[in-house]
PDB file of C-alpha atoms in Angstrom:
ATOM      1  CA  SER A   9      12.795 -56.501 -16.493  1.00  0.00           C
ATOM      2  CA  PRO A  10      12.815 -52.748 -17.253  1.00  0.00           C
ATOM      3  CA  THR A  11      14.346 -53.559 -20.643  1.00  0.00           C
ATOM      4  CA  GLY A  12      11.743 -56.168 -21.580  1.00  0.00           C
ATOM      5  CA  GLU A  13      14.080 -59.111 -21.133  1.00  0.00           C
ATOM      6  CA  ARG A  14      13.277 -62.070 -18.910  1.00  0.00           C
ATOM      7  CA  SER A  15      13.933 -61.611 -15.239  1.00  0.00           C
ATOM      8  CA  CYS A  16      11.766 -64.019 -13.209  1.00  0.00           C
ATOM      9  CA  GLY A  17      12.081 -67.780 -13.172  1.00  0.00           C
ATOM     10  CA  ARG A  18      10.205 -69.646 -15.880  1.00  0.00           C
ATOM     11  CA  SER A  19      10.296 -73.217 -17.117  1.00  0.00           C
ATOM     12  CA  THR A  20      12.763 -73.822 -19.947  1.00  0.00           C
ATOM     13  CA  GLY A  21      10.578 -76.594 -21.328  1.00  0.00           C
ATOM     14  CA  LYS A  22      13.569 -78.962 -21.357  1.00  0.00           C
ATOM     15  CA  THR A  23      13.427 -82.554 -20.149  1.00  0.00           C
ATOM     16  CA  SER A  24      16.635 -82.562 -18.076  1.00  0.00           C
ATOM     17  CA  LYS A  25      18.768 -80.236 -15.974  1.00  0.00           C
ATOM     18  CA  ALA A  26      21.679 -80.603 -18.394  1.00  0.00           C
ATOM     19  CA  LEU A  27      19.547 -79.511 -21.341  1.00  0.00           C
ATOM     20  CA  ALA A  28      18.002 -76.694 -19.287  1.00  0.00           C
ATOM     21  CA  ARG A  29      21.470 -75.471 -18.248  1.00  0.00           C
ATOM     22  CA  GLN A  30      22.673 -75.561 -21.845  1.00  0.00           C
ATOM     23  CA  TYR A  31      19.583 -73.647 -22.966  1.00  0.00           C
ATOM     24  CA  CYS A  32      20.167 -70.948 -20.325  1.00  0.00           C
ATOM     25  CA  GLN A  33      23.828 -70.599 -21.313  1.00  0.00           C
ATOM     26  CA  GLU A  34      22.726 -70.061 -24.906  1.00  0.00           C
ATOM     27  CA  LEU A  35      20.280 -67.340 -23.774  1.00  0.00           C
ATOM     28  CA  ILE A  36      22.992 -65.634 -21.730  1.00  0.00           C
ATOM     29  CA  ALA A  37      25.404 -65.737 -24.660  1.00  0.00           C
ATOM     30  CA  ALA A  38      22.735 -64.187 -26.875  1.00  0.00           C
ATOM     31  CA  GLY A  39      22.013 -61.487 -24.289  1.00  0.00           C
ATOM     32  CA  LYS A  40      18.429 -62.647 -23.861  1.00  0.00           C
ATOM     33  CA  LEU A  41      18.587 -63.840 -20.261  1.00  0.00           C
ATOM     34  CA  TRP A  42      18.655 -60.831 -17.985  1.00  0.00           C
ATOM     35  CA  THR A  43      19.834 -61.136 -14.384  1.00  0.00           C
ATOM     36  CA  GLY A  44      19.292 -57.575 -13.206  1.00  0.00           C
ATOM     37  CA  GLU A  45      22.945 -57.218 -12.198  1.00  0.00           C
ATOM     38  CA  THR A  46      23.658 -54.296 -14.552  1.00  0.00           C
ATOM     39  CA  VAL A  47      20.610 -52.153 -13.758  1.00  0.00           C
ATOM     40  CA  THR A  48      21.460 -49.081 -11.693  1.00  0.00           C
ATOM     41  CA  PHE A  49      19.173 -47.565  -9.114  1.00  0.00           C
ATOM     42  CA  ARG A  50      18.767 -44.502 -11.341  1.00  0.00           C
ATOM     43  CA  GLN A  51      17.731 -46.598 -14.352  1.00  0.00           C
ATOM     44  CA  TYR A  52      15.021 -48.304 -12.338  1.00  0.00           C
ATOM     45  CA  ALA A  53      13.829 -45.485 -10.089  1.00  0.00           C
ATOM     46  CA  GLU A  54      14.388 -42.186 -11.908  1.00  0.00           C
ATOM     47  CA  HIS A  55      10.786 -41.883 -13.161  1.00  0.00           C
ATOM     48  CA  PHE A  56       9.186 -44.087 -10.490  1.00  0.00           C
ATOM     49  CA  PHE A  57       6.884 -41.358  -9.128  1.00  0.00           C
ATOM     50  CA  ASP A  58       6.167 -39.560 -12.408  1.00  0.00           C
ATOM     51  CA  ASP A  59       2.485 -38.917 -13.134  1.00  0.00           C
ATOM     52  CA  ASP A  60       2.465 -41.481 -15.953  1.00  0.00           C
ATOM     53  CA  SER A  61       4.557 -44.149 -14.215  1.00  0.00           C
ATOM     54  CA  GLN A  62       3.229 -47.650 -13.749  1.00  0.00           C
ATOM     55  CA  TRP A  63       3.299 -47.332  -9.953  1.00  0.00           C
ATOM     56  CA  VAL A  64       1.209 -44.135  -9.966  1.00  0.00           C
ATOM     57  CA  LEU A  65      -1.237 -45.370 -12.618  1.00  0.00           C
ATOM     58  CA  GLU A  66      -1.744 -48.661 -10.786  1.00  0.00           C
ATOM     59  CA  ARG A  67      -2.470 -46.921  -7.475  1.00  0.00           C
ATOM     60  CA  THR A  68      -4.808 -44.497  -9.212  1.00  0.00           C
ATOM     61  CA  LEU A  69      -6.624 -47.441 -10.788  1.00  0.00           C
ATOM     62  CA  ASN A  70      -7.121 -48.886  -7.311  1.00  0.00           C
ATOM     63  CA  GLY A  71      -8.263 -45.555  -5.853  1.00  0.00           C
ATOM     64  CA  LYS A  72      -5.166 -45.156  -3.701  1.00  0.00           C
ATOM     65  CA  GLN A  73      -3.488 -42.227  -5.414  1.00  0.00           C
ATOM     66  CA  THR A  74      -4.278 -39.208  -7.519  1.00  0.00           C
ATOM     67  CA  PHE A  75      -1.816 -37.129  -9.509  1.00  0.00           C
ATOM     68  CA  ALA A  76      -2.360 -34.096  -7.270  1.00  0.00           C
ATOM     69  CA  ASP A  77      -1.825 -35.911  -3.975  1.00  0.00           C
ATOM     70  CA  ARG A  78       0.568 -34.171  -1.599  1.00  0.00           C
ATOM     71  CA  SER A  79       2.335 -37.483  -0.889  1.00  0.00           C
ATOM     72  CA  LEU A  80       3.188 -37.979  -4.558  1.00  0.00           C
ATOM     73  CA  VAL A  81       4.859 -34.576  -4.767  1.00  0.00           C
ATOM     74  CA  LEU A  82       6.819 -35.314  -1.585  1.00  0.00           C
ATOM     75  CA  ASN A  83       7.871 -38.717  -2.932  1.00  0.00           C
ATOM     76  CA  LYS A  84       9.193 -37.162  -6.151  1.00  0.00           C
ATOM     77  CA  GLN A  85      11.009 -34.460  -4.212  1.00  0.00           C
ATOM     78  CA  THR A  86      12.628 -36.999  -1.868  1.00  0.00           C
ATOM     79  CA  LEU A  87      13.703 -39.155  -4.798  1.00  0.00           C
ATOM     80  CA  ASP A  88      15.293 -36.213  -6.637  1.00  0.00           C
ATOM     81  CA  VAL A  89      16.914 -34.484  -3.677  1.00  0.00           C
ATOM     82  CA  HIS A  90      18.061 -37.419  -1.547  1.00  0.00           C
ATOM     83  CA  LEU A  91      17.872 -40.878  -3.117  1.00  0.00           C
ATOM     84  CA  LEU A  92      19.049 -40.375  -6.706  1.00  0.00           C
ATOM     85  CA  PRO A  93      22.100 -38.240  -5.845  1.00  0.00           C
ATOM     86  CA  TYR A  94      23.355 -40.902  -3.411  1.00  0.00           C
ATOM     87  CA  PHE A  95      22.191 -44.259  -4.821  1.00  0.00           C
ATOM     88  CA  GLY A  96      21.826 -43.294  -8.494  1.00  0.00           C
ATOM     89  CA  LYS A  97      25.106 -44.787  -9.749  1.00  0.00           C
ATOM     90  CA  TYR A  98      24.881 -47.951  -7.649  1.00  0.00           C
ATOM     91  CA  LYS A  99      23.916 -51.168  -9.350  1.00  0.00           C
ATOM     92  CA  PHE A 100      20.627 -51.943  -7.628  1.00  0.00           C
ATOM     93  CA  SER A 101      21.903 -55.409  -6.727  1.00  0.00           C
ATOM     94  CA  ASP A 102      24.907 -53.823  -4.958  1.00  0.00           C
ATOM     95  CA  ILE A 103      22.763 -51.843  -2.503  1.00  0.00           C
ATOM     96  CA  LYS A 104      23.042 -53.956   0.637  1.00  0.00           C
ATOM     97  CA  PRO A 105      21.913 -53.166   4.210  1.00  0.00           C
ATOM     98  CA  SER A 106      25.404 -51.847   4.996  1.00  0.00           C
ATOM     99  CA  VAL A 107      25.100 -49.351   2.123  1.00  0.00           C
ATOM    100  CA  VAL A 108      21.733 -48.120   3.404  1.00  0.00           C
ATOM    101  CA  LYS A 109      23.128 -47.743   6.920  1.00  0.00           C
ATOM    102  CA  ARG A 110      26.066 -45.712   5.594  1.00  0.00           C
ATOM    103  CA  TYR A 111      23.552 -43.533   3.768  1.00  0.00           C
ATOM    104  CA  ARG A 112      21.713 -42.817   7.028  1.00  0.00           C
ATOM    105  CA  ILE A 113      24.985 -41.746   8.643  1.00  0.00           C
ATOM    106  CA  TYR A 114      25.702 -39.541   5.617  1.00  0.00           C
ATOM    107  CA  GLU A 115      22.350 -37.739   5.928  1.00  0.00           C
ATOM    108  CA  SER A 116      22.726 -37.419   9.697  1.00  0.00           C
ATOM    109  CA  GLU A 117      26.140 -35.782   9.295  1.00  0.00           C
ATOM    110  CA  LYS A 118      24.552 -33.310   6.853  1.00  0.00           C
ATOM    111  CA  GLY A 119      22.160 -32.265   9.636  1.00  0.00           C
ATOM    112  CA  LEU A 120      18.995 -34.247   8.897  1.00  0.00           C
ATOM    113  CA  LYS A 121      17.016 -35.408  11.926  1.00  0.00           C
ATOM    114  CA  ASN A 122      16.183 -39.082  12.483  1.00  0.00           C
ATOM    115  CA  LYS A 123      12.531 -38.512  11.651  1.00  0.00           C
ATOM    116  CA  SER A 124      13.405 -37.074   8.246  1.00  0.00           C
ATOM    117  CA  ILE A 125      15.842 -39.913   7.542  1.00  0.00           C
ATOM    118  CA  ASN A 126      13.155 -42.455   8.456  1.00  0.00           C
ATOM    119  CA  ASN A 127      10.762 -40.776   6.021  1.00  0.00           C
ATOM    120  CA  ILE A 128      13.356 -41.008   3.226  1.00  0.00           C
ATOM    121  CA  ILE A 129      13.965 -44.693   3.930  1.00  0.00           C
ATOM    122  CA  GLY A 130      10.199 -45.267   3.921  1.00  0.00           C
ATOM    123  CA  ILE A 131       9.982 -43.860   0.387  1.00  0.00           C
ATOM    124  CA  PHE A 132      13.057 -45.886  -0.602  1.00  0.00           C
ATOM    125  CA  SER A 133      11.259 -49.017   0.635  1.00  0.00           C
ATOM    126  CA  ILE A 134       8.392 -48.419  -1.837  1.00  0.00           C
ATOM    127  CA  ILE A 135      10.887 -48.621  -4.707  1.00  0.00           C
ATOM    128  CA  VAL A 136      12.638 -51.621  -3.151  1.00  0.00           C
ATOM    129  CA  ARG A 137       9.399 -53.619  -2.852  1.00  0.00           C
ATOM    130  CA  SER A 138       8.587 -52.909  -6.479  1.00  0.00           C
ATOM    131  CA  ALA A 139      12.069 -53.930  -7.614  1.00  0.00           C
ATOM    132  CA  MET A 140      11.831 -57.201  -5.707  1.00  0.00           C
ATOM    133  CA  ALA A 141       8.396 -57.917  -7.198  1.00  0.00           C
ATOM    134  CA  ASP A 142       9.843 -57.258 -10.666  1.00  0.00           C
ATOM    135  CA  CYS A 143      12.778 -59.573  -9.898  1.00  0.00           C
ATOM    136  CA  VAL A 144      15.226 -56.736 -10.489  1.00  0.00           C
ATOM    137  CA  ILE A 145      16.793 -57.644  -7.140  1.00  0.00           C
ATOM    138  CA  ASN A 146      16.513 -60.865  -5.192  1.00  0.00           C
ATOM    139  CA  PHE A 147      17.672 -59.545  -1.814  1.00  0.00           C
ATOM    140  CA  ASP A 148      16.033 -56.972   0.448  1.00  0.00           C
ATOM    141  CA  PRO A 149      18.550 -54.145   1.060  1.00  0.00           C
ATOM    142  CA  LEU A 150      16.436 -53.006   4.012  1.00  0.00           C
ATOM    143  CA  LEU A 151      16.815 -56.307   5.833  1.00  0.00           C
ATOM    144  CA  SER A 152      17.986 -55.549   9.393  1.00  0.00           C
ATOM    145  CA  VAL A 153      17.630 -51.799   8.704  1.00  0.00           C
ATOM    146  CA  GLY A 154      15.160 -50.687  11.344  1.00  0.00           C
ATOM    147  CA  TYR A 155      13.781 -47.215  12.003  1.00  0.00           C
ATOM    148  CA  LEU A 156      15.976 -44.768  13.862  1.00  0.00           C
ATOM    149  CA  PRO A 157      14.710 -43.539  17.252  1.00  0.00           C
ATOM    150  CA  THR A 158      12.970 -40.173  17.153  1.00  0.00           C
ATOM    151  CA  ASP A 159      12.088 -37.539  19.697  1.00  0.00           C
ATOM    152  CA  ASP A 160       8.571 -36.331  18.942  1.00  0.00           C
ATOM    153  CA  SER A 161       9.149 -33.278  21.129  1.00  0.00           C
ATOM    154  CA  GLU A 162      12.207 -32.260  19.119  1.00  0.00           C
ATOM    155  CA  GLU A 163      12.046 -28.661  18.045  1.00  0.00           C
ATOM    156  CA  ILE A 164      11.689 -28.157  14.293  1.00  0.00           C
ATOM    157  CA  ASN A 165      13.863 -25.312  13.036  1.00  0.00           C
ATOM    158  CA  ALA A 166      14.001 -23.578   9.677  1.00  0.00           C
ATOM    159  CA  PHE A 167      16.676 -24.545   7.159  1.00  0.00           C
ATOM    160  CA  THR A 168      19.972 -22.752   7.545  1.00  0.00           C
ATOM    161  CA  ARG A 169      21.271 -20.613   4.671  1.00  0.00           C
ATOM    162  CA  GLU A 170      23.927 -23.266   3.961  1.00  0.00           C
ATOM    163  CA  GLN A 171      21.329 -26.052   3.808  1.00  0.00           C
ATOM    164  CA  VAL A 172      19.170 -24.094   1.360  1.00  0.00           C
ATOM    165  CA  ILE A 173      22.154 -23.319  -0.879  1.00  0.00           C
ATOM    166  CA  SER A 174      23.176 -26.980  -0.829  1.00  0.00           C
ATOM    167  CA  MET A 175      19.643 -28.116  -1.654  1.00  0.00           C
ATOM    168  CA  PHE A 176      19.205 -25.914  -4.711  1.00  0.00           C
ATOM    169  CA  SER A 177      22.765 -25.779  -6.040  1.00  0.00           C
ATOM    170  CA  HIS A 178      22.855 -29.273  -7.575  1.00  0.00           C
ATOM    171  CA  GLU A 179      21.060 -30.353 -10.728  1.00  0.00           C
ATOM    172  CA  TRP A 180      17.550 -31.682 -10.117  1.00  0.00           C
ATOM    173  CA  ASP A 181      16.039 -34.448 -12.227  1.00  0.00           C
ATOM    174  CA  ASP A 182      12.591 -32.851 -12.294  1.00  0.00           C
ATOM    175  CA  ASP A 183      12.285 -29.091 -12.799  1.00  0.00           C
ATOM    176  CA  GLU A 184       8.660 -29.098 -11.658  1.00  0.00           C
ATOM    177  CA  VAL A 185       9.560 -30.701  -8.327  1.00  0.00           C
ATOM    178  CA  LYS A 186      12.412 -28.215  -7.899  1.00  0.00           C
ATOM    179  CA  LEU A 187      10.002 -25.309  -8.488  1.00  0.00           C
ATOM    180  CA  PHE A 188       7.563 -26.719  -5.917  1.00  0.00           C
ATOM    181  CA  ALA A 189      10.397 -26.994  -3.387  1.00  0.00           C
ATOM    182  CA  LEU A 190      11.623 -23.486  -4.207  1.00  0.00           C
ATOM    183  CA  ILE A 191       8.177 -21.951  -3.752  1.00  0.00           C
ATOM    184  CA  GLY A 192       7.772 -23.762  -0.442  1.00  0.00           C
ATOM    185  CA  ALA A 193      11.215 -22.706   0.787  1.00  0.00           C
ATOM    186  CA  LEU A 194      10.698 -19.043  -0.119  1.00  0.00           C
ATOM    187  CA  THR A 195       7.073 -18.654   0.962  1.00  0.00           C
ATOM    188  CA  GLY A 196       6.331 -21.290   3.594  1.00  0.00           C
ATOM    189  CA  MET A 197       3.242 -22.339   1.629  1.00  0.00           C
ATOM    190  CA  ARG A 198       1.853 -25.853   1.997  1.00  0.00           C
ATOM    191  CA  ILE A 199       2.057 -28.145  -1.039  1.00  0.00           C
ATOM    192  CA  SER A 200      -1.732 -28.167  -1.363  1.00  0.00           C
ATOM    193  CA  GLU A 201      -1.633 -24.341  -1.451  1.00  0.00           C
ATOM    194  CA  ILE A 202       1.105 -24.349  -4.087  1.00  0.00           C
ATOM    195  CA  LEU A 203      -0.997 -26.698  -6.223  1.00  0.00           C
ATOM    196  CA  ALA A 204      -3.786 -24.098  -6.123  1.00  0.00           C
ATOM    197  CA  ILE A 205      -1.678 -21.282  -7.614  1.00  0.00           C
ATOM    198  CA  ARG A 206      -3.242 -20.095 -10.873  1.00  0.00           C
ATOM    199  CA  LYS A 207      -3.458 -17.009 -13.062  1.00  0.00           C
ATOM    200  CA  GLU A 208      -6.047 -15.228 -10.919  1.00  0.00           C
ATOM    201  CA  THR A 209      -4.084 -15.768  -7.671  1.00  0.00           C
ATOM    202  CA  LEU A 210      -0.609 -14.939  -8.990  1.00  0.00           C
ATOM    203  CA  PHE A 211       0.570 -11.322  -8.949  1.00  0.00           C
ATOM    204  CA  GLU A 212       3.939  -9.767  -9.660  1.00  0.00           C
ATOM    205  CA  ASN A 213       4.818  -9.198  -6.017  1.00  0.00           C
ATOM    206  CA  TYR A 214       2.542 -11.568  -4.101  1.00  0.00           C
ATOM    207  CA  ILE A 215       0.404 -14.726  -4.220  1.00  0.00           C
ATOM    208  CA  ASP A 216      -3.207 -14.526  -3.077  1.00  0.00           C
ATOM    209  CA  VAL A 217      -3.509 -17.716  -1.018  1.00  0.00           C
ATOM    210  CA  MET A 218      -7.272 -18.140  -0.868  1.00  0.00           C
ATOM    211  CA  ASP A 219      -7.711 -21.914  -1.159  1.00  0.00           C
ATOM    212  CA  GLN A 220      -5.895 -25.228  -1.586  1.00  0.00           C
ATOM    213  CA  ARG A 221      -6.087 -28.016  -4.168  1.00  0.00           C
ATOM    214  CA  ILE A 222      -6.774 -31.525  -2.891  1.00  0.00           C
ATOM    215  CA  LYS A 223      -7.373 -34.346  -5.390  1.00  0.00           C
ATOM    216  CA  TYR A 224      -8.043 -31.973  -8.284  1.00  0.00           C
ATOM    217  CA  GLU A 225     -10.601 -29.937  -6.307  1.00  0.00           C
ATOM    218  CA  LEU A 226     -10.197 -26.511  -4.738  1.00  0.00           C
ATOM    219  CA  LYS A 227     -10.948 -26.658  -1.019  1.00  0.00           C
ATOM    220  CA  PRO A 228     -10.990 -24.114   1.832  1.00  0.00           C
ATOM    221  CA  LEU A 229      -7.656 -23.425   3.472  1.00  0.00           C
ATOM    222  CA  LYS A 230      -6.623 -25.471   6.481  1.00  0.00           C
ATOM    223  CA  THR A 231      -6.691 -22.332   8.617  1.00  0.00           C
ATOM    224  CA  LYS A 232      -9.677 -20.960   6.620  1.00  0.00           C
ATOM    225  CA  GLU A 233      -7.967 -17.567   6.550  1.00  0.00           C
ATOM    226  CA  ALA A 234      -6.845 -16.169   3.194  1.00  0.00           C
ATOM    227  CA  ARG A 235      -3.534 -14.312   3.110  1.00  0.00           C
ATOM    228  CA  TYR A 236      -1.184 -12.499   0.765  1.00  0.00           C
ATOM    229  CA  VAL A 237       2.268 -14.065   0.481  1.00  0.00           C
ATOM    230  CA  PRO A 238       4.979 -11.703  -0.834  1.00  0.00           C
ATOM    231  CA  ILE A 239       7.269 -13.022  -3.592  1.00  0.00           C
ATOM    232  CA  THR A 240      10.229 -11.700  -5.549  1.00  0.00           C
ATOM    233  CA  LYS A 241       9.941 -10.738  -9.193  1.00  0.00           C
ATOM    234  CA  LYS A 242      12.277 -13.612 -10.139  1.00  0.00           C
ATOM    235  CA  LEU A 243      10.032 -16.150  -8.416  1.00  0.00           C
ATOM    236  CA  TYR A 244       7.011 -14.604 -10.130  1.00  0.00           C
ATOM    237  CA  GLU A 245       8.685 -15.102 -13.506  1.00  0.00           C
ATOM    238  CA  LEU A 246       9.518 -18.731 -12.709  1.00  0.00           C
ATOM    239  CA  ILE A 247       5.943 -19.539 -11.649  1.00  0.00           C
ATOM    240  CA  LYS A 248       4.384 -17.626 -14.539  1.00  0.00           C
ATOM    241  CA  ASP A 249       6.460 -19.541 -17.098  1.00  0.00           C
TER     242      ASP A 249
END
């Protein structure tokens, strides 16, 4: 379990069911047999996509992930902005398919498109699979929760003023992720371009976007055309610090 207590089934070493049951009751009374029922989603998932988390380190070890990957930044942002605010106080074991379906309705009523909601649920599923493997939960909350239909031709519009205010008005769990999102919202820069910001490209009233950072390395821009992106003095101060 996340607390170091037992969570998965193991032999008690007893010779009968009665003795095994008595042994388990003694462990429960002593607080040594953990069932996962008290762990909240926030307790399990809050640091799931941090650079030094077990999930990230394991994927890096297997060559599947690097700390600078765009997907990792997006995962952290989705966790902070969408998943933790809604599911954070739930006991993980209380998140059933009906809860997840209500969450999708909640995001839809806020104005998110089906494609965006599907992406959020996809990131949620990564955490769910890990929790099931760790025996934190013994039931799949995504069972019977399929993907919502999407219209690939749907026009993608910019955020409204109200959506931006809502996004940045609540407390974020990771200041670095919030800064990444803020830079992207104010400049339209890609995440790989934001990762490439450094002292020689940052100026008081603009960012010299000349390259992008992919897997630690600076690479040519996707469009291969450098550009100056204007910024406010306040944003400059935030990035510089």
